[in-house]
PDB file of C-alpha atoms and ligand atoms in Angstrom:
ATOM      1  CA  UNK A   1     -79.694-210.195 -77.069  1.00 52.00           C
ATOM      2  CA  UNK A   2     -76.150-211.495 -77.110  1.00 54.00           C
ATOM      3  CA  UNK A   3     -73.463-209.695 -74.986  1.00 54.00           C
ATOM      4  CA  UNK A   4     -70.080-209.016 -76.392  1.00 56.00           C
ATOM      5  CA  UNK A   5     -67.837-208.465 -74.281  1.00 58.00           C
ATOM      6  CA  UNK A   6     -64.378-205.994 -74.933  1.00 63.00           C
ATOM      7  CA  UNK A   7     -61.143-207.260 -74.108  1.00 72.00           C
ATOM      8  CA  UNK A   8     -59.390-204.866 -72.203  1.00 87.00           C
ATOM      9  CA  UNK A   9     -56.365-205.739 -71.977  1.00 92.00           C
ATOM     10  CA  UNK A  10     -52.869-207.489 -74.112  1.00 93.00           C
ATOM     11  CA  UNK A  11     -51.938-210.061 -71.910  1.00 95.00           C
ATOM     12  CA  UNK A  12     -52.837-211.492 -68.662  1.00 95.00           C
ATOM     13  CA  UNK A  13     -50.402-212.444 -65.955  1.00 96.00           C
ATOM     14  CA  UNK A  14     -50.568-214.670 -62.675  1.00 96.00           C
ATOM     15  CA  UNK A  15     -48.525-213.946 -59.957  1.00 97.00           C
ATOM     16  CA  UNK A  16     -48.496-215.430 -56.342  1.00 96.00           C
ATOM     17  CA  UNK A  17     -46.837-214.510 -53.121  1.00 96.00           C
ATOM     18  CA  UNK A  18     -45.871-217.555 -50.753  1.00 95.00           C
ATOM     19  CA  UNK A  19     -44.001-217.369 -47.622  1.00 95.00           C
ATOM     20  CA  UNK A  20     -44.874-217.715 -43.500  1.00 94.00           C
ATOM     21  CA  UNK A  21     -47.299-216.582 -42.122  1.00 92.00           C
ATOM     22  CA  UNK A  22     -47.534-213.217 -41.068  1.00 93.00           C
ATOM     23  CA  UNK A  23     -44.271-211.908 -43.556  1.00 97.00           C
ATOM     24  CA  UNK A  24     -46.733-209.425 -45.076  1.00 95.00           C
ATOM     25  CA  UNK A  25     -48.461-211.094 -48.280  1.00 95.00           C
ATOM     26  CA  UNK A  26     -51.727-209.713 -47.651  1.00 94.00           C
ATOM     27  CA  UNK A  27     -49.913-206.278 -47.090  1.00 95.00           C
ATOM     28  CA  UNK A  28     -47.851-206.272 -50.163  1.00 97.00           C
ATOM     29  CA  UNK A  29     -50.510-207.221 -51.930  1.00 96.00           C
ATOM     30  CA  UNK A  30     -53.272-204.758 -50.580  1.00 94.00           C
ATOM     31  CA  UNK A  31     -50.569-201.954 -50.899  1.00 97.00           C
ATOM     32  CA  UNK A  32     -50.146-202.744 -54.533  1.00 97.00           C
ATOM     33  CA  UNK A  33     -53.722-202.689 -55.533  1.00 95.00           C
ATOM     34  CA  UNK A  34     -55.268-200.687 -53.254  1.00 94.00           C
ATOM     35  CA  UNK A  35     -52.002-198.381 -51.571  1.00 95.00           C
ATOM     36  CA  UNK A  36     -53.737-199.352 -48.132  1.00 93.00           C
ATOM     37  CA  UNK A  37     -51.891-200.705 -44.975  1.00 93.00           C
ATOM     38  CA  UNK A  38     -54.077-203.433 -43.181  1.00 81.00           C
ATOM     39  CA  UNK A  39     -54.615-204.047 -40.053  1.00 75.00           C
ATOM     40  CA  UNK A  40     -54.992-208.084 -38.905  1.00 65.00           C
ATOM     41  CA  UNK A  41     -55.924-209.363 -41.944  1.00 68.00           C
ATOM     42  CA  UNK A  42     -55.346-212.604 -42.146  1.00 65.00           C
ATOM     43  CA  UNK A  43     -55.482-215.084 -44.930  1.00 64.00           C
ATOM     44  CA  UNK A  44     -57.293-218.381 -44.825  1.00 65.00           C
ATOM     45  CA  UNK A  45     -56.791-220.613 -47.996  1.00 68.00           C
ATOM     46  CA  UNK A  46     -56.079-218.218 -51.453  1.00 78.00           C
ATOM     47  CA  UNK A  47     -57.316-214.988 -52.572  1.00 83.00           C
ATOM     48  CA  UNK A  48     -56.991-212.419 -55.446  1.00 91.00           C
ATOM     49  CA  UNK A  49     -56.793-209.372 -56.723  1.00 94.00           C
ATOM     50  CA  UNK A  50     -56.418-207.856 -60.302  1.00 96.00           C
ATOM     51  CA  UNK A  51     -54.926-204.547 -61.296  1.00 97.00           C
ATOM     52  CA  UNK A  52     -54.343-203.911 -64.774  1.00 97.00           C
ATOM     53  CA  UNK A  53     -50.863-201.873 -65.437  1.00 97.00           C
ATOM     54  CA  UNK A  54     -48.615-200.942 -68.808  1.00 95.00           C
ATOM     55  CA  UNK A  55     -45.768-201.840 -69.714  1.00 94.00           C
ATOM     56  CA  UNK A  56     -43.855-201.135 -73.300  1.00 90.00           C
ATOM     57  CA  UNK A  57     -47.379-199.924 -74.676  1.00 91.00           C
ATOM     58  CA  UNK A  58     -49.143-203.439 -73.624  1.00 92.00           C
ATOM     59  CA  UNK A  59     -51.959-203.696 -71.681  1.00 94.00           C
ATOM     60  CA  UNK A  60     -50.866-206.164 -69.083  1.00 96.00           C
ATOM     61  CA  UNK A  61     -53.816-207.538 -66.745  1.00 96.00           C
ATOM     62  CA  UNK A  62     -52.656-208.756 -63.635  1.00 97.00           C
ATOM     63  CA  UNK A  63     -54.080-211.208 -61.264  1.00 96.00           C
ATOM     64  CA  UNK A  64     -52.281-211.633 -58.124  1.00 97.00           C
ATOM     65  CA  UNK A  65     -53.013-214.566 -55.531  1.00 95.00           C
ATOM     66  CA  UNK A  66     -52.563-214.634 -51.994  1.00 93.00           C
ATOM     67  CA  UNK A  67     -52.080-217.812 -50.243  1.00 88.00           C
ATOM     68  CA  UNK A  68     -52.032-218.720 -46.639  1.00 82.00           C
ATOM     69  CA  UNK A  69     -49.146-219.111 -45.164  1.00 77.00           C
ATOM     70  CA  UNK A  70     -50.369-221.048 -42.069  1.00 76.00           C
ATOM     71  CA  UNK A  71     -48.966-225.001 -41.996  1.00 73.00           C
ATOM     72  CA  UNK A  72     -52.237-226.114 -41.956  1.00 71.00           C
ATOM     73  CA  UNK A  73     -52.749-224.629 -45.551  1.00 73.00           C
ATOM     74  CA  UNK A  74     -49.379-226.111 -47.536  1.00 76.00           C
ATOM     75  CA  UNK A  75     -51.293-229.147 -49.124  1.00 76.00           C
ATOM     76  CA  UNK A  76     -53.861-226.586 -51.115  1.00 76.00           C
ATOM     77  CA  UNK A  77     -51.190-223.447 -51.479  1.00 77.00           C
ATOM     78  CA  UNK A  78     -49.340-225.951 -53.418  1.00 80.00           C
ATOM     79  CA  UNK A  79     -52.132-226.746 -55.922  1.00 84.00           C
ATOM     80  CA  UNK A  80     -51.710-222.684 -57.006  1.00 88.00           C
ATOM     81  CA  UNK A  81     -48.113-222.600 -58.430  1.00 91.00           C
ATOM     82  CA  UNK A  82     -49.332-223.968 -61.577  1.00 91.00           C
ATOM     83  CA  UNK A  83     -50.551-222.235 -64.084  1.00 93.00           C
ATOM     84  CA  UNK A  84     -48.483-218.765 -62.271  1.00 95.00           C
ATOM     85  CA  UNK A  85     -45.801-216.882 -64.258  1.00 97.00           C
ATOM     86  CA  UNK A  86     -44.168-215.170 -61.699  1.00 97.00           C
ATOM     87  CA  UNK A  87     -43.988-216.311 -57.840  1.00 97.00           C
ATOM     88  CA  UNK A  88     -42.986-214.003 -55.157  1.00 98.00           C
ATOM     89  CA  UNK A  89     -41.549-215.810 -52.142  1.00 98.00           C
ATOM     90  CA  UNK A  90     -41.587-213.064 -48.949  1.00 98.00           C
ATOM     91  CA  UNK A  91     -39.728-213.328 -45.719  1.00 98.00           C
ATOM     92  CA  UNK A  92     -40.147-210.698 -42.942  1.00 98.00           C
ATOM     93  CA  UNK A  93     -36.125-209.536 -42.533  1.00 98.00           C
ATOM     94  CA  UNK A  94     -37.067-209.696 -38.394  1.00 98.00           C
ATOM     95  CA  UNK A  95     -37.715-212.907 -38.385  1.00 98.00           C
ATOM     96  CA  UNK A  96     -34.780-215.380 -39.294  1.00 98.00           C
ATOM     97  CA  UNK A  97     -36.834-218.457 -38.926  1.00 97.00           C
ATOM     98  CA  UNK A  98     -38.920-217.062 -42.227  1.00 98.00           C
ATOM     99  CA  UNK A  99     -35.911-216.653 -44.171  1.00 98.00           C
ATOM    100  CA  UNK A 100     -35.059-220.337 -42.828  1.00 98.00           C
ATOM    101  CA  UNK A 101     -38.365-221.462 -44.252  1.00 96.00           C
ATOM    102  CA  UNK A 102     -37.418-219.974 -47.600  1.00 97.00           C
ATOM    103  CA  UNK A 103     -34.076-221.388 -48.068  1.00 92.00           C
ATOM    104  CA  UNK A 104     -35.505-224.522 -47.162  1.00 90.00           C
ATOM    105  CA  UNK A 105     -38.997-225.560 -47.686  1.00 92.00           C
ATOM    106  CA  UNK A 106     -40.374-222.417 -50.019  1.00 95.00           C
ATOM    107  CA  UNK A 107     -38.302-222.672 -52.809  1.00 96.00           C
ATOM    108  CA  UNK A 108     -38.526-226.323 -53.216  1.00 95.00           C
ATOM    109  CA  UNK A 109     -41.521-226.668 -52.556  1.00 93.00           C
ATOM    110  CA  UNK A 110     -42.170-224.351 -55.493  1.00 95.00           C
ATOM    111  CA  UNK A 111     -39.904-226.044 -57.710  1.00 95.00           C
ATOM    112  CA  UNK A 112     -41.866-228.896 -57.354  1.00 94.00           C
ATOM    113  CA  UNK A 113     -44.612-227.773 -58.411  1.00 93.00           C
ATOM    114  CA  UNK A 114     -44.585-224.406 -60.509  1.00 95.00           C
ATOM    115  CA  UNK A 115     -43.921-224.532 -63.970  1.00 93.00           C
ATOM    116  CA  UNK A 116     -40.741-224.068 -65.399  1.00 93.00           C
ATOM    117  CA  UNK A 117     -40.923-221.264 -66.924  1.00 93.00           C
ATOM    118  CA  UNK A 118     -41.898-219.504 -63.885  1.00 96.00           C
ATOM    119  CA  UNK A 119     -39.843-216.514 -62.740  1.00 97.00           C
ATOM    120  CA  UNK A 120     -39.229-216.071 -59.118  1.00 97.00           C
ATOM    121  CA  UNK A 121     -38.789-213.421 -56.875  1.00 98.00           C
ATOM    122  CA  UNK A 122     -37.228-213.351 -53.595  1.00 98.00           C
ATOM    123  CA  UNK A 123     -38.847-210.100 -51.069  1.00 98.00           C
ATOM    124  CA  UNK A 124     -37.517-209.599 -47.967  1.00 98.00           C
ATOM    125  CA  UNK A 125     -40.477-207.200 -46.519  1.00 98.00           C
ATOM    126  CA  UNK A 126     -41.031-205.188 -43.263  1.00 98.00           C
ATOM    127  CA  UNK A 127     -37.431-203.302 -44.054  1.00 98.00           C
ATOM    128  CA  UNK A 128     -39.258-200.196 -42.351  1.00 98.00           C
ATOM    129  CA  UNK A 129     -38.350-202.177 -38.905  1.00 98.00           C
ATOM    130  CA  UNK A 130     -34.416-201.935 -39.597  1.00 98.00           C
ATOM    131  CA  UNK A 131     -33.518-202.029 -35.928  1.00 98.00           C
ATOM    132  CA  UNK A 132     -35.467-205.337 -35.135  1.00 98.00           C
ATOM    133  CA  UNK A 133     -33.454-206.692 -38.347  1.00 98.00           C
ATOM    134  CA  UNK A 134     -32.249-210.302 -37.951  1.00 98.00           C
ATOM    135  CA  UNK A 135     -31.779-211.277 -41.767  1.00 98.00           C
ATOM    136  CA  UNK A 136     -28.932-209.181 -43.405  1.00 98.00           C
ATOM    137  CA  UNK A 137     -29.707-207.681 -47.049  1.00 98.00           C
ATOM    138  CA  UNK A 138     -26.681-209.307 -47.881  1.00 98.00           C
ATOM    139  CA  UNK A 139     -27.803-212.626 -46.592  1.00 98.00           C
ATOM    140  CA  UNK A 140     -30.877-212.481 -48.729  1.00 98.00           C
ATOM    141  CA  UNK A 141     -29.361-211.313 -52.178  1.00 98.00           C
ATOM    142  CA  UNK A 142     -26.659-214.126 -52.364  1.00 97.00           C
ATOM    143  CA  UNK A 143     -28.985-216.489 -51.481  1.00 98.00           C
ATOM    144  CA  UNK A 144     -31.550-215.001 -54.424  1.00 98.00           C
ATOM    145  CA  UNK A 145     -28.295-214.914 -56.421  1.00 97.00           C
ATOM    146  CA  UNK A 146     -27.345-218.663 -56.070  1.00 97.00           C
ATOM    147  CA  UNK A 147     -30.677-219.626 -56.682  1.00 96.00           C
ATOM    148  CA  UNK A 148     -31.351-217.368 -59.715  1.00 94.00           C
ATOM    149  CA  UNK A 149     -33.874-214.973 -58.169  1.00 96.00           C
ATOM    150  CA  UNK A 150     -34.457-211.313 -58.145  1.00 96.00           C
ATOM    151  CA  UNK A 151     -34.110-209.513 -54.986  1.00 98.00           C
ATOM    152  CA  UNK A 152     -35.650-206.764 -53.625  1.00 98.00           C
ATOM    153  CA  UNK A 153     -36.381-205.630 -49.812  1.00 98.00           C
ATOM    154  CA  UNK A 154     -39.854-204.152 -49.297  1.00 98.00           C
ATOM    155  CA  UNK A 155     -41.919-202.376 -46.858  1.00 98.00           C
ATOM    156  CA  UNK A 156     -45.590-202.761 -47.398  1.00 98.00           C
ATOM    157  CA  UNK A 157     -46.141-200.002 -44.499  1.00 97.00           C
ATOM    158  CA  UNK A 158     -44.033-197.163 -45.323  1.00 98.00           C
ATOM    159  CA  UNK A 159     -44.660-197.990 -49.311  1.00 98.00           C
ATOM    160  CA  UNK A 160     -41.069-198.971 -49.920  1.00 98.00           C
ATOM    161  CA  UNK A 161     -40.279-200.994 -53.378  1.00 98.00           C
ATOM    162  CA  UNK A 162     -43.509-202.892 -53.635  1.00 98.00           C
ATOM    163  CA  UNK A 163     -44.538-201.753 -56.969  1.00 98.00           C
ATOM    164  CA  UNK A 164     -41.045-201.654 -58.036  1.00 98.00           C
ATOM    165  CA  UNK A 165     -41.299-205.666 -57.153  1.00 98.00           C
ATOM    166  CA  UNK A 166     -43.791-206.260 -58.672  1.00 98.00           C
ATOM    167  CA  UNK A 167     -43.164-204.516 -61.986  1.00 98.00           C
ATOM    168  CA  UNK A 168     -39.568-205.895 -61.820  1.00 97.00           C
ATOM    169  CA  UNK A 169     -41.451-209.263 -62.011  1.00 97.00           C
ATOM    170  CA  UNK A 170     -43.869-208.391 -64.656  1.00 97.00           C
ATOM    171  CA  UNK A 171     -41.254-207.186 -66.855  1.00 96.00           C
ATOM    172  CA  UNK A 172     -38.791-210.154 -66.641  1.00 96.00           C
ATOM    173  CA  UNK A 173     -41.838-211.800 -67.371  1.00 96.00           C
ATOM    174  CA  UNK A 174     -42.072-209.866 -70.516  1.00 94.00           C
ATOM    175  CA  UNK A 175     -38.661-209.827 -71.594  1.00 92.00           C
ATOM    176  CA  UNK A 176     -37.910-213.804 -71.226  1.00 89.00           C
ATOM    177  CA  UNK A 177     -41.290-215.108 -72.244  1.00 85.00           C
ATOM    178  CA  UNK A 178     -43.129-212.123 -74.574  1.00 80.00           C
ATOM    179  CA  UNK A 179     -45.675-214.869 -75.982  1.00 76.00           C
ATOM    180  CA  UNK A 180     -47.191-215.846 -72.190  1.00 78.00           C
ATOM    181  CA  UNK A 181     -50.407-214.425 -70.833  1.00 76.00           C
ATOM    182  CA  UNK A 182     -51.870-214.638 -74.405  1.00 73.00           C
ATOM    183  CA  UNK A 183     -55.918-214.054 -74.031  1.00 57.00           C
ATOM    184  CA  UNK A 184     -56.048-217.649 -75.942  1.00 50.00           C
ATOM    185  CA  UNK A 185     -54.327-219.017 -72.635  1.00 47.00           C
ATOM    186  CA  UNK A 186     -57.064-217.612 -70.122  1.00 48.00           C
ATOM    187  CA  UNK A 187     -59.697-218.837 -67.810  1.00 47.00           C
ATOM    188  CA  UNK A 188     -61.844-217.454 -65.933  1.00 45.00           C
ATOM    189  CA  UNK A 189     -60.059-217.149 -62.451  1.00 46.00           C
ATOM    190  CA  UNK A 190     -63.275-217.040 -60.346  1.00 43.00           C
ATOM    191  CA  UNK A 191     -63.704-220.362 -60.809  1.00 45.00           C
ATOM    192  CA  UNK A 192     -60.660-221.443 -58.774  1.00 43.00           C
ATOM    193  CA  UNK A 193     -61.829-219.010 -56.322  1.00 46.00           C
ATOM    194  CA  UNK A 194     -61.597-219.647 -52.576  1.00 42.00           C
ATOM    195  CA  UNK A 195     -61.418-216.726 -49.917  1.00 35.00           C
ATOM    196  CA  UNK A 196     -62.003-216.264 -46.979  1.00 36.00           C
ATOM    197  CA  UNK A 197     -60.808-213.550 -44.643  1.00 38.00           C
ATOM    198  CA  UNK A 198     -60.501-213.848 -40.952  1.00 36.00           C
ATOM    199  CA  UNK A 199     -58.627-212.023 -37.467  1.00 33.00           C
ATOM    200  CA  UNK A 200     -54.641-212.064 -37.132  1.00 38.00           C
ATOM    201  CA  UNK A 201     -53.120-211.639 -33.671  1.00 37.00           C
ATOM    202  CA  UNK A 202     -49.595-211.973 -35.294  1.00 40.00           C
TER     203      UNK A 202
HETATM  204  P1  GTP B   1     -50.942-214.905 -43.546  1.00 84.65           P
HETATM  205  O1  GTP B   1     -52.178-214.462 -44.248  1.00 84.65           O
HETATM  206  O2  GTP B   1     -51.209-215.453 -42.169  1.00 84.65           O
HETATM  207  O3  GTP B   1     -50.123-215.862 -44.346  1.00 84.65           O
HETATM  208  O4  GTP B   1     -50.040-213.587 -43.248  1.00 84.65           O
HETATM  209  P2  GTP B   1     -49.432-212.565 -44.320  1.00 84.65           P
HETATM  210  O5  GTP B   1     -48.106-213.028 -44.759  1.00 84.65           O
HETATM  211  O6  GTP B   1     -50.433-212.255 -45.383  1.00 84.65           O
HETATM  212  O7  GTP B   1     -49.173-211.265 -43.405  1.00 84.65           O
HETATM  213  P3  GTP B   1     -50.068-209.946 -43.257  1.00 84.65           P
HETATM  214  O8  GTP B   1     -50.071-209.127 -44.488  1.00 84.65           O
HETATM  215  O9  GTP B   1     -51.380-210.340 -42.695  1.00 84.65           O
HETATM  216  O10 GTP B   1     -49.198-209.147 -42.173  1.00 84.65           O
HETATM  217  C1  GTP B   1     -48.868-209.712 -40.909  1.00 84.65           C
HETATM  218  C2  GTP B   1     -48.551-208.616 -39.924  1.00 84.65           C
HETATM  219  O11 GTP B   1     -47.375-207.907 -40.335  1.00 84.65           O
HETATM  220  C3  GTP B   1     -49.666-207.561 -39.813  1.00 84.65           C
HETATM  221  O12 GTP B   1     -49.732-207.141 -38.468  1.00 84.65           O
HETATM  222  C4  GTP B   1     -49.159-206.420 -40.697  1.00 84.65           C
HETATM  223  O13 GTP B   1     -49.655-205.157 -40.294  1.00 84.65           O
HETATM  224  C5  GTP B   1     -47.648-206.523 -40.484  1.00 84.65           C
HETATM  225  N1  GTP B   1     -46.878-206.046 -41.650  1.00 84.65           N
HETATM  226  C6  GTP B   1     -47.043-206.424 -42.935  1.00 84.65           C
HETATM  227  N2  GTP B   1     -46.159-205.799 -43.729  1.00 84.65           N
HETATM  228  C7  GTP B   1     -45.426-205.004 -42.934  1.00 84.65           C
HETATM  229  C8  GTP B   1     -44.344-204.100 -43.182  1.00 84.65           C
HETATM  230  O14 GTP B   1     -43.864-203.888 -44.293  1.00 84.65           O
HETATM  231  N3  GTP B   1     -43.816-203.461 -42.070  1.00 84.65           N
HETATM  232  C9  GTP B   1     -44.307-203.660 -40.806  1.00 84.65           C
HETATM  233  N4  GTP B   1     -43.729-202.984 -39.812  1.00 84.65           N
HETATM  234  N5  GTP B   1     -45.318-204.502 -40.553  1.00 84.65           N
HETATM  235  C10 GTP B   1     -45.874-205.161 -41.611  1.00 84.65           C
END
């Protein structure tokens, strides 16, 4: 008997989050899905999750990657900007060598190899920890300004504007390029599939 299977969504959209290692990607990401906080988690290579949300009556499925942020793991993270229509580069706002990292290897990096109609997003996460701050909010949203990004700074442990980032994304997404994420466009995303999960002292 043939199996037909019911589409349950509009649109589907790929996201990724890039940055360091140990900004909070894996957090963010986790708190958006799942609203947990995790404890040393620690990503090695890519993983993702999907959550499917709505926005302006569409069914928008989203599939959101993780990548690594270890050095060791630049030459594959790379490989996963194509194909994404929104990228979310995190630094951790007490650590200024992160935001470093973003102003000058992250970004580039990304324009190298994303594709051009991708929309970025800068996150400056961990804002719960304002008295260990070393990267001004001002600091990050002129540099997301020069560069044409959106801003936003997030805590994935107290909950603060993660799924406003992430919906911020999704609909500039929407609004500049309504035709993407058609179901014509799709594959099957476990077949790119690579995870696995292992301890973070950071
Ligand atoms: P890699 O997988 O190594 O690239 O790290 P990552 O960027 O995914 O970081 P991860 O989510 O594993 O978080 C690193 C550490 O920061 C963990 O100890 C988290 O508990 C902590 N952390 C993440 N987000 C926040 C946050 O918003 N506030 C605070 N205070 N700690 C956070």
């Amino acid at each position: 008997m043939m199996t037909v299977s019911k589409k349950t969504y509009d649109l589907l959209f790929r996201l990724i989050l890039v940055g360091d290692s140990c900004v909070g990607k894996s957090s963010i990401l986790l708190r958006f899905s799942e609203d947990i906080f995790p404890t040393f988690i620690s990503t090695i290579g890519v993983d993702f999750k999907v959550k499917t949300v709505e926005v302006n009556g569409k069914k928008i499925k989203l599939q959101i990657w993780d990548t690594a942020g270890g050095e060791r793991f630049h030459t594959i993270v790379h490989t996963y900007y194509r194909g994404k229509n929104g990228i979310m580069l995190v630094y951790d706002i007490t650590d200024e060598k992160t935001f470093e990292h973003i102003t000058g290897n992250w970004l580039r990096n990304v324009l190298e190899h994303a594709n051009e109609d991708v929309i970025l997003m800068l996150l400056g996460n961990k804002c719960d920890l304002d008295d260990q701050r070393m990267v001004s909010k001002e600091r990050g949203e002129s540099f997301a300004q020069e560069n044409g990004l959106k801003f936003l700074e997030t805590s994935a442990k107290t909950n603060i504007n993660v799924e406003t980032a992430v919906m911020t994304l999704v609909e500039d997404i929407l609004e500049k390029y309504p035709e993407s994420g058609q179901a014509s466009n799709n594959v099957d995303p476990a077949k790119n599939k690579n995870i696995e999960k292992s301890i973070c002292f950071c």
